[in-house]
Coordinates of C-alpha atoms in Angstrom, one line a residue:
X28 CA 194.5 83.5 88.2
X29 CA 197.2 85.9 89.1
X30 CA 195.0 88.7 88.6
X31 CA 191.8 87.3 90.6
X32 CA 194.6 87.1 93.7
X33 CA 196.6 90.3 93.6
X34 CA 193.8 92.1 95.7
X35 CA 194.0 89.0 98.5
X36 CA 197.5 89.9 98.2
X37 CA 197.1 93.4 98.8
X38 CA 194.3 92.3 102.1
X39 CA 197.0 89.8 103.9
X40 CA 200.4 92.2 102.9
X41 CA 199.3 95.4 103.0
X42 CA 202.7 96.4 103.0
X43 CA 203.4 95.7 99.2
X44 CA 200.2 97.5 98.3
X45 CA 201.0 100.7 100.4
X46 CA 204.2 100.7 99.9
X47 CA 203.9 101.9 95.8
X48 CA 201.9 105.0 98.0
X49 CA 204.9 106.5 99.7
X50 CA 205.5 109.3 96.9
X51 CA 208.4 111.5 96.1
X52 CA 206.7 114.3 96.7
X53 CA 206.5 117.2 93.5
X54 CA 208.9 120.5 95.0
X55 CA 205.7 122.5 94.5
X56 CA 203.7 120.4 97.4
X57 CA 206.3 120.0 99.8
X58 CA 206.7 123.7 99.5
X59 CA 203.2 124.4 99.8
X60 CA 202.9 122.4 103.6
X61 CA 206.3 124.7 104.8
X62 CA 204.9 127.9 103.6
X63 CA 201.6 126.9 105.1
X64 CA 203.0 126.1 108.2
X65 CA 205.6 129.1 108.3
X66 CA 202.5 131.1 107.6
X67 CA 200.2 129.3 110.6
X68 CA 203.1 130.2 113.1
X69 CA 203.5 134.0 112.0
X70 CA 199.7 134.3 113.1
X71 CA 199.6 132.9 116.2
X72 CA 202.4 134.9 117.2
X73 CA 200.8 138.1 115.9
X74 CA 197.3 136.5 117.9
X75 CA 199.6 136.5 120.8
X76 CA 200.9 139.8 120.8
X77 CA 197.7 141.3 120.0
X78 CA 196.0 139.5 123.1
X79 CA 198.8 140.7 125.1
X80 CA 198.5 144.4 124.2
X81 CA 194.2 143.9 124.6
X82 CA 195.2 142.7 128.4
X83 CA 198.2 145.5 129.1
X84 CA 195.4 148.6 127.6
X85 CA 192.5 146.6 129.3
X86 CA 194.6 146.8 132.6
X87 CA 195.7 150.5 132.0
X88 CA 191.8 151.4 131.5
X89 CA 191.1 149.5 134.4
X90 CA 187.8 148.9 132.7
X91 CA 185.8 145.6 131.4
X92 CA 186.9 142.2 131.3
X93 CA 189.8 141.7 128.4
X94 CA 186.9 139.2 126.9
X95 CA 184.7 141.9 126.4
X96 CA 187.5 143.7 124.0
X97 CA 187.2 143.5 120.2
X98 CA 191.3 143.3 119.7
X99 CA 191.2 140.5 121.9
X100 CA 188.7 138.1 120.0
X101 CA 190.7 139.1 116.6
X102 CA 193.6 137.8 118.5
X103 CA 191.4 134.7 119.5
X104 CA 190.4 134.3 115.8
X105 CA 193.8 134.5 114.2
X106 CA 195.0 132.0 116.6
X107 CA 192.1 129.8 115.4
X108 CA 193.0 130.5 111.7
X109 CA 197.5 129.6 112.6
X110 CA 196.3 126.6 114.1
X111 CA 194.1 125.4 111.0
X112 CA 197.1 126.0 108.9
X113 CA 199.4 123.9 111.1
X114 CA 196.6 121.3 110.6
X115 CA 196.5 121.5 106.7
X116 CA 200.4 121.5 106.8
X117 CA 200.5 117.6 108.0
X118 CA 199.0 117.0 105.2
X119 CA 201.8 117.9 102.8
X120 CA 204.8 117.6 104.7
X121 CA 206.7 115.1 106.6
X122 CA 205.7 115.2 110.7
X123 CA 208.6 115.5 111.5
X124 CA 209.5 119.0 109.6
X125 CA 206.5 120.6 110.5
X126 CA 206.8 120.4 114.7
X127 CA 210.3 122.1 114.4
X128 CA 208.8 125.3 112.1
X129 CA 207.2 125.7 115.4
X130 CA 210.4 128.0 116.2
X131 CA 209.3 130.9 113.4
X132 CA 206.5 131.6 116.0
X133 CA 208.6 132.3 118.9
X134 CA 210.9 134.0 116.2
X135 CA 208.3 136.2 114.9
X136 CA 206.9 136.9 118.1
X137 CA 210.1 138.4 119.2
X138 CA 210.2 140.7 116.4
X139 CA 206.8 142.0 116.8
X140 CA 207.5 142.7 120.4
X141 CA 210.1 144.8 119.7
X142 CA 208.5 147.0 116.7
X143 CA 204.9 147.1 118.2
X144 CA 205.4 146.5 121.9
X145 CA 208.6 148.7 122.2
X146 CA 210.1 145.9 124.0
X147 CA 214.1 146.1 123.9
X148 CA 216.9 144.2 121.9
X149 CA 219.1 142.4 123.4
X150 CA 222.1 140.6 122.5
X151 CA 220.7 137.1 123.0
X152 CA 217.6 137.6 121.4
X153 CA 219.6 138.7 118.1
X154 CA 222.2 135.9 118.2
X155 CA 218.7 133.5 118.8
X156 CA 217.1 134.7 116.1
X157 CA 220.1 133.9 114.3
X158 CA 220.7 130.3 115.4
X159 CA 217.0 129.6 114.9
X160 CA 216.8 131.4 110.7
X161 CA 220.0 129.3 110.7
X162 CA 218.6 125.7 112.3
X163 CA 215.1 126.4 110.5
X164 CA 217.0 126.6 106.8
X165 CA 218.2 123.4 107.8
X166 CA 215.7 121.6 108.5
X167 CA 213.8 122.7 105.1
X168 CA 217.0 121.5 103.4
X169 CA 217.6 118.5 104.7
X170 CA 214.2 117.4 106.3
X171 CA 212.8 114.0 104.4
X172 CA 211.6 115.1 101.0
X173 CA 209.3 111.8 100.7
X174 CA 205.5 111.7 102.6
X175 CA 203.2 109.2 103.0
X176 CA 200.1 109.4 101.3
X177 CA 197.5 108.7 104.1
X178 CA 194.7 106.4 104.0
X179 CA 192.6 104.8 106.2
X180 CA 194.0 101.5 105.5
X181 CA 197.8 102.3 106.2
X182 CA 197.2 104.4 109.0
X183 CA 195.5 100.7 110.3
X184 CA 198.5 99.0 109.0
X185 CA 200.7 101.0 110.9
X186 CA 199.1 101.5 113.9
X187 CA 199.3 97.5 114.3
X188 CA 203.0 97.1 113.3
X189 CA 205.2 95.8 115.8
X190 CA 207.6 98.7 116.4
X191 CA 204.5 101.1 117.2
X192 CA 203.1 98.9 119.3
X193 CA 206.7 98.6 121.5
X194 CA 207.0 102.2 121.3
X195 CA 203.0 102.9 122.4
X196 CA 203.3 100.5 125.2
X197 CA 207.1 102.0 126.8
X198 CA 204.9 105.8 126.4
X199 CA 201.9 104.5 128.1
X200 CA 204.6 102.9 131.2
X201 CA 206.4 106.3 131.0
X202 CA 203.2 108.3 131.4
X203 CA 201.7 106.4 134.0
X204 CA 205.4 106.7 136.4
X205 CA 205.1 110.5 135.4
X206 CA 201.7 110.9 136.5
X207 CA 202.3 109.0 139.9
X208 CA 205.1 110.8 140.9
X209 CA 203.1 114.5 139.8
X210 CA 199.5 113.5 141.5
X211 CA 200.1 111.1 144.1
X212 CA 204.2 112.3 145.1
X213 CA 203.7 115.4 144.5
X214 CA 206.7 116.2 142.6
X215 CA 206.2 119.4 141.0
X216 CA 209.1 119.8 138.5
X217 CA 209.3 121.4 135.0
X218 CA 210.8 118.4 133.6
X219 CA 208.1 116.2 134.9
X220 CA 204.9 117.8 133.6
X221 CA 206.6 118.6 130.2
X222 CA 207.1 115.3 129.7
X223 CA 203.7 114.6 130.5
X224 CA 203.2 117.3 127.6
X225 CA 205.6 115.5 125.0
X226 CA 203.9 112.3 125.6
X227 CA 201.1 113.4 124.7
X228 CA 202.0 115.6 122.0
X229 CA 203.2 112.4 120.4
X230 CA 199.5 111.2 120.3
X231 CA 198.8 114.5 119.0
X232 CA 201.5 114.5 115.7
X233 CA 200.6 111.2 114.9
X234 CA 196.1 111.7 114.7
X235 CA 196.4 115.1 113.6
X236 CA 198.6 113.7 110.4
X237 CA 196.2 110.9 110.3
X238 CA 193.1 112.9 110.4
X239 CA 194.6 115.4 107.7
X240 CA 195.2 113.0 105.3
X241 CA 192.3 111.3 105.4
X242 CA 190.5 114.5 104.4
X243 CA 192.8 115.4 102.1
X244 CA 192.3 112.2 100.4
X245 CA 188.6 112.3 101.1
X246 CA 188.5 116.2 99.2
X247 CA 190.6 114.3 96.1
X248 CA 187.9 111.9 95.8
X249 CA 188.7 108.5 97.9
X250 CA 186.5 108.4 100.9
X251 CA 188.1 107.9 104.1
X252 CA 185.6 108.6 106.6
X253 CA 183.8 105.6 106.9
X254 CA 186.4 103.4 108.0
X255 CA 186.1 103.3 112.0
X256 CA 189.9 104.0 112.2
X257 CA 189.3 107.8 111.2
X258 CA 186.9 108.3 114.2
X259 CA 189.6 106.6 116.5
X260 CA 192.4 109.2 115.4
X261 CA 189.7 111.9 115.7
X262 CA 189.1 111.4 119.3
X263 CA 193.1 110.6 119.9
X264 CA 193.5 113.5 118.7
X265 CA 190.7 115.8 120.9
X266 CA 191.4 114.0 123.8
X267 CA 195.1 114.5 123.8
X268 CA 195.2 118.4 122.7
X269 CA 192.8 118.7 125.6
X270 CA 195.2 117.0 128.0
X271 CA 197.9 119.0 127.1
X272 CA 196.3 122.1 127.1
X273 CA 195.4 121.0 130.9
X274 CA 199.0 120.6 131.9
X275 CA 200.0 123.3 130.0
X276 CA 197.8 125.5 132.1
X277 CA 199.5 123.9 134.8
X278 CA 202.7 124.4 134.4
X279 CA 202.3 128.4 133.4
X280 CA 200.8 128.6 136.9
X281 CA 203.7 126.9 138.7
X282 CA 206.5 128.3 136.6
X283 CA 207.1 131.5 134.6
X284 CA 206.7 131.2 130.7
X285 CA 210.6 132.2 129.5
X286 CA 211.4 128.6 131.3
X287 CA 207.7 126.8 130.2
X288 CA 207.8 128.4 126.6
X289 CA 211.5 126.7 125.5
X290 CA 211.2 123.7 127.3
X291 CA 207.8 122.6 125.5
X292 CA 209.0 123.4 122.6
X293 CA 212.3 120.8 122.6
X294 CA 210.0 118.5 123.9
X295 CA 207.2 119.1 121.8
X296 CA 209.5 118.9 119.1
X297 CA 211.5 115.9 119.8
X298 CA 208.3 113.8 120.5
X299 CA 207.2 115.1 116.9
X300 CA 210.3 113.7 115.3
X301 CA 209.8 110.9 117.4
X302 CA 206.4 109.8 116.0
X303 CA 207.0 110.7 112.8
X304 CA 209.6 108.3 112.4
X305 CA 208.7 105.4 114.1
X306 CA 205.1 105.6 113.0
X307 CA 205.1 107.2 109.3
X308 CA 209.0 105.8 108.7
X309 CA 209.7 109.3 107.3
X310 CA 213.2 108.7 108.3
X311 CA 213.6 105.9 106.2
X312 CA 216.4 105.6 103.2
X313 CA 217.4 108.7 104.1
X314 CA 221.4 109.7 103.9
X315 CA 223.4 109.6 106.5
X316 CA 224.4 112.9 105.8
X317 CA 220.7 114.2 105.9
X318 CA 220.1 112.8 109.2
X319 CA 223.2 114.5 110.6
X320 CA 222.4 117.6 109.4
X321 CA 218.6 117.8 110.3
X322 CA 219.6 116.7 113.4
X323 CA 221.9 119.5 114.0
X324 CA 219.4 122.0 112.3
X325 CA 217.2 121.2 115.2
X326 CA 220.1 121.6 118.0
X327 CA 220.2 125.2 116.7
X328 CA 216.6 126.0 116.6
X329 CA 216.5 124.7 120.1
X330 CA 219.4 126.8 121.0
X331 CA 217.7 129.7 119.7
X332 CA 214.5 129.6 121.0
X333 CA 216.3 129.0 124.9
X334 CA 218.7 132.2 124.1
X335 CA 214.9 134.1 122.9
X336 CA 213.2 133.5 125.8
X337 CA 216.2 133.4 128.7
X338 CA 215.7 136.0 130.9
X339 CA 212.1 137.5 129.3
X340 CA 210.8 140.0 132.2
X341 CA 208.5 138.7 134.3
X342 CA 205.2 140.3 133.8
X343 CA 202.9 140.5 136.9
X344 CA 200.0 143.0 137.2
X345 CA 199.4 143.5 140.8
X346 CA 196.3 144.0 141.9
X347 CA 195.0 147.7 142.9
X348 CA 193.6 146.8 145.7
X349 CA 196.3 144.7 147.6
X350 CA 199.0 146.2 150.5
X351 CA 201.8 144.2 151.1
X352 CA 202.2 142.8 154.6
X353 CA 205.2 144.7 155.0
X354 CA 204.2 148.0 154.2
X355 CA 200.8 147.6 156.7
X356 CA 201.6 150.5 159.1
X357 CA 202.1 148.8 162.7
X358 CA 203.9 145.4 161.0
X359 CA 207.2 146.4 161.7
X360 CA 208.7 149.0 164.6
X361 CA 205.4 149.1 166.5
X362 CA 207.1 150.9 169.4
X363 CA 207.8 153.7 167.2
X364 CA 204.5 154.3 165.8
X365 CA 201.6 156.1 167.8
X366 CA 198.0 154.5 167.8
X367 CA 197.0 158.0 166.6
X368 CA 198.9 158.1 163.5
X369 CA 197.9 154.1 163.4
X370 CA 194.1 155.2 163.3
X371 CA 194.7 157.9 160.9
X372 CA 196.4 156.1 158.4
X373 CA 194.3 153.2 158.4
X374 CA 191.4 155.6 157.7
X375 CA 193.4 157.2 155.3
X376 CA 193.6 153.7 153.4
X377 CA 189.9 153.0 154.2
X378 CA 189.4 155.9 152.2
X379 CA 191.6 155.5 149.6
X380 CA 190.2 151.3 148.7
X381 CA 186.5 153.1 149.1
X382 CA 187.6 155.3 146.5
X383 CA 189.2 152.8 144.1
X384 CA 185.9 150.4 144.9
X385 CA 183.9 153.4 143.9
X386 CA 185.6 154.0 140.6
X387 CA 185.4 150.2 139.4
X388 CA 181.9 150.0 140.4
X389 CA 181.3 153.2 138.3
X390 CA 183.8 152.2 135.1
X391 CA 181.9 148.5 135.4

């Protein structure tokens, strides 16, 4: 009799059934989701110093499109390939570790700027890198060493449970103010379209965990992809990447990237953490003391990453073909300047865009 119930009892409580899934995970496979993800991040950074240097000798040559250039797709591919890793990653560590490794990219992409770019030291980016080594050893140490084994069915569990539902609902008020005061008032602040990105990013944590397990556990044998629920993480998880790439693109064109590139990632980070505790419980039985110091191992990454990119130079490529409005003979002390020399030097610069015209069209 007690046997013939227990699966009922698994149906109404899925609680006590999933709960006997939430596994100390083995040293070996926690390690293996950091060095994956440590991995993922070293190649998008390399991806994006190699597109920058296809775009800085594409510019030089003055020549075809930077799409056209073979470094640049590499770039494009490794990207692809640091991406997938982040992916896998979710699948064998907590959430909430993971989004703050996202510092050894901005770390690594420091480093490579100075040894293959022949960009220069300074102080801050040294005592950055430091902070950020420093707050990333941390979090490895003291991150939650326990991980959900995902399924289908407590993924569903979860995403019904009470305190995800509160939290869902306060996002989807928060996003909605956010978005009325960027489209409609036109308020056009940092902090207000990186929230907009953390918001979403939250989505983003939570489906791309859910999506990973559920092919992890598919590959081990237990088929997850017929339950609806994976196709409903699947699009969260599309549609919300796309949205933030969207605003992303948005902010890099409003503000420059040494305040965009810090700023995304505390928020991006925090709204990781966020998720993964309130909708995976990764925080859960964990000490006092672990909390404290996880907590603080984050403070210094952030700290890092803001002393990394404060005060990057601003790199704009002007175009050949534009003259300033203040250095357009005739702008300023007309009454000193003859019409003569006025027509001369405007068919001097006549000449001189003919010539440049000429050149492109020949190059192209």
């Amino acid at each position: 009799m007690e046997t013939s119930s227990h699966p009922e009892t698994a149906d109404v409580y899925p609680s006590l059934a999933h709960r006997a899934e939430i596994l100390e995970n083995p040293l070996q496979t926690y390690l293996i989701g950091i060095i994956i993800s440590i991995c993922g991040n070293v190649l998008i950074s390399i991806s994006l110093n190699i597109q920058k240097y296809a775009h800085v000798r594409q510019a030089q040559r003055c020549s075809k499109p930077y799409y056209t250039s073979l470094m640049w797709w590499c770039g494009v591919v490794l990207m692809g390939i640091g991406e997938l890793g982040n992916f896998a990653a979710y699948g064998f560590a907590p959430a909430s570790l993971i989004a703050p490794l996202g510092c050894v990219s901005v770390i690594a992409s420091a480093i490579i700027s100075v040894v293959f770019l022949k960009e220069t030291v300074r102080a801050s980016d040294i005592v950055g890198g430091t902070l950020a080594i420093t707050g990333t050893y941390l979090l490895v140490t003291f991150a939650p060493h326990t991980s959900t084994v995902v399924t289908a069915q407590l993924v569903q569990y979860y995403a019904i449970s009470w305190h995800f539902l509160l939290y869902i609902s306060i996002e989807i008020i928060l996003f909605c103010i956010l978005l009325y005061l960027y489209k409609i008032k036109k308020v056009k602040h940092i902090v207000i379209v990186m929230l907009l990105v953390a918001l979403l990013a939250s989505l983003t944590v939570i489906s791309v965990k859910a999506v990973s397990g559920m092919i992890g556990e598919t590959i081990k044998g237990q088929l997850q992809l017929v339950y609806p629920i994976f196709y409903v993480m699947l699009i969260i998880m599309i549609a919300s990447c796309a949205f933030q790439i969207k605003f992303l693109n948005q902010a890099m064109k409003m503000f420059d990237a040494t305040e965009v590139v810090p700023v995304n990632f505390v928020f991006f980070t925090a709204s990781a953490i966020v998720a993964g505790i309130i909708f995976y419980q990764e925080f859960e039985d964990l000490a006092l003391l672990n909390i404290f110091m996880f907590l603080f191992g984050c403070l210094l990454s952030f700290l890092g990453v803001f002393l990394i990119a404060r005060n990057r130079p601003k790199i704009k490529q002007q175009d050949r073909n534009f003259i300033a409005m203040d250095r357009i003979p005739g702008r300023r002390h007309t009454d000193k300047v003859q019409p003569e020399a006025n027509t001369s030097t405007y068919g001097s610069l006549a000449a001189k865009l003919m010539c440049n015209r000429s050149v492109q069209t020949a190059d192209s």
